[in-house]
Short mmCIF file of C-alpha atoms in Angstrom, two decimals:
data_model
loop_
_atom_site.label_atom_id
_atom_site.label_comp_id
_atom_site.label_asym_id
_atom_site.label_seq_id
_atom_site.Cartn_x
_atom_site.Cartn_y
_atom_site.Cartn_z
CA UNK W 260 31.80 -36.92 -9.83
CA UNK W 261 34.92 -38.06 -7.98
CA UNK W 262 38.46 -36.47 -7.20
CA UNK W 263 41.53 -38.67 -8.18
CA UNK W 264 44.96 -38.25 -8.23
CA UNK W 265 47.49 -39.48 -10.70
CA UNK W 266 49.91 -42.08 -10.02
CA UNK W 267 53.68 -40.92 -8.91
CA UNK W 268 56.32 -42.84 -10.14
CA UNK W 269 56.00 -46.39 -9.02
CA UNK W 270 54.05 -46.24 -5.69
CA UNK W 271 50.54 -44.72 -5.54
CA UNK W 272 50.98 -41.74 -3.23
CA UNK W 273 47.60 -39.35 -1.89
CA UNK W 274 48.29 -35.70 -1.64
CA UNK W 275 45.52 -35.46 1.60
CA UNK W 276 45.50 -31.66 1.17
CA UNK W 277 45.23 -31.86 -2.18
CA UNK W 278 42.20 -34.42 -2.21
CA UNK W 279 40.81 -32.37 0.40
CA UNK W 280 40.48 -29.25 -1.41
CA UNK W 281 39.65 -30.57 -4.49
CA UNK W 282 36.60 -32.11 -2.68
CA UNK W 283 35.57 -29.01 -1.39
CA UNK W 284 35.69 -27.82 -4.91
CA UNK W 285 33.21 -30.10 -5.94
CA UNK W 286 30.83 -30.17 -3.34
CA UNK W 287 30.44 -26.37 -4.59
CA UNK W 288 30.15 -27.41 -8.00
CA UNK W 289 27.71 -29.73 -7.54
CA UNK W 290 24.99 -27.72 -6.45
CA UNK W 291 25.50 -25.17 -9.30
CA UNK W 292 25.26 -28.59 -12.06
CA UNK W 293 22.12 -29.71 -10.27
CA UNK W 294 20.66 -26.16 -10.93
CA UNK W 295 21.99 -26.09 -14.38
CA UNK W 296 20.17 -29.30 -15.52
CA UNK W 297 16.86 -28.33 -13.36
CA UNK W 298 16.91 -25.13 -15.44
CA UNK W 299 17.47 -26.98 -18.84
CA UNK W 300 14.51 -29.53 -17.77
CA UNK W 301 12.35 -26.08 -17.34
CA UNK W 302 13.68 -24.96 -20.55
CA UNK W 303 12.48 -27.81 -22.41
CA UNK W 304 9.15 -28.05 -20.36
CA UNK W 305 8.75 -24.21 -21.53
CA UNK W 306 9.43 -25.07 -25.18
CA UNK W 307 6.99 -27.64 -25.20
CA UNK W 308 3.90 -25.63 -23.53
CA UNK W 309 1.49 -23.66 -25.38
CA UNK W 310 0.69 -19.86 -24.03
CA UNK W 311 -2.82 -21.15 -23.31
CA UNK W 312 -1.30 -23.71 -21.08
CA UNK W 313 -2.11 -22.80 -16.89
CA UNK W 314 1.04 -24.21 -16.11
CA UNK W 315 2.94 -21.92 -19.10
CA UNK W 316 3.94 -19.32 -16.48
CA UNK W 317 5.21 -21.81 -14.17
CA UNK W 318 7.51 -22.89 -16.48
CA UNK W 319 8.78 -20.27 -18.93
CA UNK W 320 10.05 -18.06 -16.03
CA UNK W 321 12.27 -14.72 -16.75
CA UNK W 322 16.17 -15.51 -15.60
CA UNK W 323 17.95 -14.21 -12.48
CA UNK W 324 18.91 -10.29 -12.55
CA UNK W 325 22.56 -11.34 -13.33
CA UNK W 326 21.81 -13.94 -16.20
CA UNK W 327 22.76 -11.21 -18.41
CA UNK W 328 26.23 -9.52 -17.28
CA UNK W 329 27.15 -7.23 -20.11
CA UNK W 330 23.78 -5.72 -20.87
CA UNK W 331 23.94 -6.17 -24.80
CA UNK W 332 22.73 -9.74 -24.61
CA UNK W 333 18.86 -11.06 -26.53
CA UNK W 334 16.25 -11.37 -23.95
CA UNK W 335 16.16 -15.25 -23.12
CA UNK W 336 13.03 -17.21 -25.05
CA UNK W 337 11.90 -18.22 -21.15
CA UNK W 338 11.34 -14.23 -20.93
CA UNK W 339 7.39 -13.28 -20.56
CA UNK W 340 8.73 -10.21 -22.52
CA UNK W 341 9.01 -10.06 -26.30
CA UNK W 342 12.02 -9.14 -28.11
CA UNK W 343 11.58 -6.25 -30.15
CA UNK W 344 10.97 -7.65 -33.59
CA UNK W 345 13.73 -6.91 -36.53
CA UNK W 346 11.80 -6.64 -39.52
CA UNK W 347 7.98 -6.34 -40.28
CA UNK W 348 6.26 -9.30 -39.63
CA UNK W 349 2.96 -8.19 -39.44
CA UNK W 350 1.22 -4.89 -40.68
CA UNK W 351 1.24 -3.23 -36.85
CA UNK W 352 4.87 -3.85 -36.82
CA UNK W 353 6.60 -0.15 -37.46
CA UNK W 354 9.84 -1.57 -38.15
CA UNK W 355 10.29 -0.88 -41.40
CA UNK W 356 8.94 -0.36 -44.81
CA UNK W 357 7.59 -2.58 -47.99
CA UNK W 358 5.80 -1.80 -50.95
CA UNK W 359 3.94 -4.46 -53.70
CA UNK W 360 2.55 -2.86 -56.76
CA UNK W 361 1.01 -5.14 -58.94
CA UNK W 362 -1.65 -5.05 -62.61
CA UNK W 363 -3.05 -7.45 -65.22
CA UNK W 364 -4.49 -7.41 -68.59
CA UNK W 365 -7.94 -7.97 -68.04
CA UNK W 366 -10.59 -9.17 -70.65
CA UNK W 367 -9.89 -9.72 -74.41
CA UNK W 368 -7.51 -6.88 -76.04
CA UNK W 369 -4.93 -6.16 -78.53
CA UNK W 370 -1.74 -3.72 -78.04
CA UNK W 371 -0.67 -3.39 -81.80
CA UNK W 372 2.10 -1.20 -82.83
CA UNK W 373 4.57 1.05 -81.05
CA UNK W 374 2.92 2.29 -77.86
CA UNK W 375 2.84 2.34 -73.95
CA UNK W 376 0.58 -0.61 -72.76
CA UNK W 377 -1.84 0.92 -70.97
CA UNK W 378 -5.83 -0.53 -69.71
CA UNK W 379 -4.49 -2.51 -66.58
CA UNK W 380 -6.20 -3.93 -63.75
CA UNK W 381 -5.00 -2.98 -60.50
CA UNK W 382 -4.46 -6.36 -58.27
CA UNK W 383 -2.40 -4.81 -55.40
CA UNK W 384 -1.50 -1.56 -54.42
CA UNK W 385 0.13 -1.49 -51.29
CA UNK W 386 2.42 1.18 -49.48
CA UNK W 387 3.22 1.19 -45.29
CA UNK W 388 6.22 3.46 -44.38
CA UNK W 389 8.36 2.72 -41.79
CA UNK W 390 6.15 4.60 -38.99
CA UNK W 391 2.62 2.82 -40.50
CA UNK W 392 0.28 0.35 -38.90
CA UNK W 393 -2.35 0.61 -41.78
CA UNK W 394 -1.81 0.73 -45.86
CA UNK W 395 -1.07 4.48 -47.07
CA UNK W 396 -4.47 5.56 -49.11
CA UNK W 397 -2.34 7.11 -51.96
CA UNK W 398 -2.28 5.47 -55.13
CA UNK W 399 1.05 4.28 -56.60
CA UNK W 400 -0.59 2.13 -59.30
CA UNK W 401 -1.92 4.01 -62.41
CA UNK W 402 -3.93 1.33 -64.39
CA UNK W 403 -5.11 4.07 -67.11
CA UNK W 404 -1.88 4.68 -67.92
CA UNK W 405 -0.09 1.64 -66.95
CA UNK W 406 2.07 2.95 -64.66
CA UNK W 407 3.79 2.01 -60.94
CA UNK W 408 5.49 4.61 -59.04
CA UNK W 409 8.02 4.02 -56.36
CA UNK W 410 7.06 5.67 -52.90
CA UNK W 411 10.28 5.58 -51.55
CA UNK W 412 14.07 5.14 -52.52
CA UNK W 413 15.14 2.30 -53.11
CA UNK W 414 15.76 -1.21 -54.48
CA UNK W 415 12.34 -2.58 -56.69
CA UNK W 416 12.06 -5.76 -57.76
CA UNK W 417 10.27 -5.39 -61.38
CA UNK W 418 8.33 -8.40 -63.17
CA UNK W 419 6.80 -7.88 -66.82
CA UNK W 420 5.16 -10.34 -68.97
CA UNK W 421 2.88 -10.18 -71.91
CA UNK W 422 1.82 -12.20 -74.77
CA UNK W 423 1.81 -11.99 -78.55
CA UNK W 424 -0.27 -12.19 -80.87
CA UNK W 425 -0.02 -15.29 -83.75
CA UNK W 426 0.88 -13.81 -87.13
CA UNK W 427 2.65 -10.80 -86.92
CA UNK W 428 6.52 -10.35 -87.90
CA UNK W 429 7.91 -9.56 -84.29
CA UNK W 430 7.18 -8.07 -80.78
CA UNK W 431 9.74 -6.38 -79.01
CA UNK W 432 9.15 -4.92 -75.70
CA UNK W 433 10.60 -2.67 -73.31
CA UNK W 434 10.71 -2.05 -69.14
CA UNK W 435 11.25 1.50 -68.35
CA UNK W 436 12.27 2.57 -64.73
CA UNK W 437 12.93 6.20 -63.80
CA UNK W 438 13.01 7.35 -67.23
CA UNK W 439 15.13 4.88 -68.82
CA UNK W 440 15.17 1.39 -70.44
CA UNK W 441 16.46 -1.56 -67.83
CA UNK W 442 15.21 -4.10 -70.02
CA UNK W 443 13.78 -5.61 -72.72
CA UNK W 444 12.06 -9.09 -73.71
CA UNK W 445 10.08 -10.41 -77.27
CA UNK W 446 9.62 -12.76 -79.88
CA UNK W 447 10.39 -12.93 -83.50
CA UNK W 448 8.36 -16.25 -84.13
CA UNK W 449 5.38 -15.36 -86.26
CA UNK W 450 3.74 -19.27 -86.86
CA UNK W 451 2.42 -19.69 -83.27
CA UNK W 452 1.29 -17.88 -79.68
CA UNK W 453 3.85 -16.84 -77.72
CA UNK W 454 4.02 -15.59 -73.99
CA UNK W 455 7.76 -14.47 -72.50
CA UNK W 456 8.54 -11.44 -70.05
CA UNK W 457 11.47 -10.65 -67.57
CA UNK W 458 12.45 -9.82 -64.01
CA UNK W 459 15.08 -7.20 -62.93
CA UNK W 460 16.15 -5.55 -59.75
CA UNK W 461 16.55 -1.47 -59.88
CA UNK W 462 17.39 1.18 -57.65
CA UNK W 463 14.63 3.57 -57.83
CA UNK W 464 14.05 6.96 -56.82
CA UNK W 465 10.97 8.31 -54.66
CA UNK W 466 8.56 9.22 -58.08
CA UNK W 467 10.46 7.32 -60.66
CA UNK W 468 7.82 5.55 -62.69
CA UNK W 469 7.83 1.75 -64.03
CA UNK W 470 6.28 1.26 -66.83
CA UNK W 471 6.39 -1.16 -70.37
CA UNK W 472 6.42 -0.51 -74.28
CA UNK W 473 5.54 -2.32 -77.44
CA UNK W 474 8.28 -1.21 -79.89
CA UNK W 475 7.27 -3.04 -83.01
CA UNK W 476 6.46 -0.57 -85.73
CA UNK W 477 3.91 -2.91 -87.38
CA UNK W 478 0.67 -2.70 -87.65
CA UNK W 479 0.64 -6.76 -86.96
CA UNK W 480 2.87 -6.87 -84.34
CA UNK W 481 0.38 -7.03 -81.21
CA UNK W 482 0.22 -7.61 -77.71
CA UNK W 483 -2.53 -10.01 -77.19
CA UNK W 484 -4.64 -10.56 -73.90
CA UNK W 485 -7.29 -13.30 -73.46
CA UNK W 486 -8.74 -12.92 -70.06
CA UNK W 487 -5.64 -15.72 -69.03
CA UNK W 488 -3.84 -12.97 -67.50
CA UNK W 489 -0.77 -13.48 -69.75
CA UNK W 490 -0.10 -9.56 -69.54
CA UNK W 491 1.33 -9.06 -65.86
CA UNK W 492 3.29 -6.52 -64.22
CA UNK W 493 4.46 -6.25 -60.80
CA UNK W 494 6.98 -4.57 -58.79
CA UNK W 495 7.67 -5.04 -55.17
CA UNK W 496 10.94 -3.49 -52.81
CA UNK W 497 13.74 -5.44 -52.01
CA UNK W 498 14.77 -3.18 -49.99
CA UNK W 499 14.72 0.89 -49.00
CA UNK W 500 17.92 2.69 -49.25
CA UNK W 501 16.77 5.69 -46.76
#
């Protein structure tokens, strides 16, 4: 790095003062660039070092006292410290909450008619509040009556699928969440198998229940499982609203 002047009119003319200062300038610059790309070399040393590494600590080294003026800023990555994580990442994280409910249709059966399918089997039932490092023990999947019920407020993501039965006139089904119908899925061809179902995202209240209906009134019109686990719900949270 160098200090020059601009040419004056026709005759090159040196401002000594100027050049003067403007080298003392720079001689107290370039001490602060030389630390600046010693501490980038030690960044990227740090980046590529395993933990496990002896020579780790040497270079991922916390910052100066004053690297962080304002007192708002994230730790640097160099930091031995850990940032305090924003979401749940792991099940001993308490920084928030999640919940996964999900059942199957297990083993050969029919589900003719109107009626609540019921005769699940549970696959997960899994709860941790916002202050839990383990899953809660309370059940929030009923398989007997084929129900899942929301732990907490707020927003559920709900999956349903089934399939129907070859022969009968139609199938129509229905979600329930908290009481009321959010959706509804079937299939009026009568000449084949058929396997649909549906996805939807709710707001649910703490003990609002999830549940689906065959609403065919005929005696033909079945739900029909074959140990395929076509017959599937599962509901999971987006996200808690308290």
């Amino acid at each position: 790095m160098s200090c020059v002047q601009a040419k004056k009119k026709d005759k090159l003319k040196y401002d000594k003062k100027e050049m003067s200062s403007c080298s003392g300038k720079m001689d107290t610059i370039k001490p602060k660039i030389a630390k600046l790309r010693a501490d980038l070399d030690l960044i990227h040393k740090c980046m590529n070092t395993s933990r496990t590494d002896p020579n780790w600590s040497t270079y991922c080294v916390e910052p100066p006292a004053s690297f962080s003026s304002t007192g708002n800023q994230i730790p640097s990555g160099r930091m031995q410290g850990v940032e305090a994580p924003k979401d749940r990442s792991t099940a001993a994280t308490t920084a928030d909450t999640f919940s996964i409910g999900d059942m199957y249709l297990s083993g050969y059966t029919t589900k003719c008619g109107p009626q609540t399918i019921t005769g699940w089997t549970n696959s997960l039932d899994i709860y941790y509040s916002t202050t839990a490092v383990a899953d809660s023990t309370n059940t929030y999947v009923s398989t007997g009556s084929g129900t899942y019920t929301a732990p907490v407020n707020g927003y559920y993501n709900i999956c349903a699928f089934l399939r129907f039965k070859k022969g009968g006139n139609a199938v129509d089904v229905t979600v329930y969440a908290g009481g009321s119908v959010v959706a509804g899925f079937g299939d009026a061809v009568d000449q084949d198998w058929r396997s649909t179902g549906t996805c939807i995202i709710r707001l649910l209240s703490a003990g609002n229940t999830v549940y689906i209906r065959n609403n065919s009134g005929g005696g033909s019109d079945c739900v029909e499982e074959t140990a395929w686990r076509y017959g599937r719900l599962g509901v999971y949270m987006v996200g808690p609203t308290t």
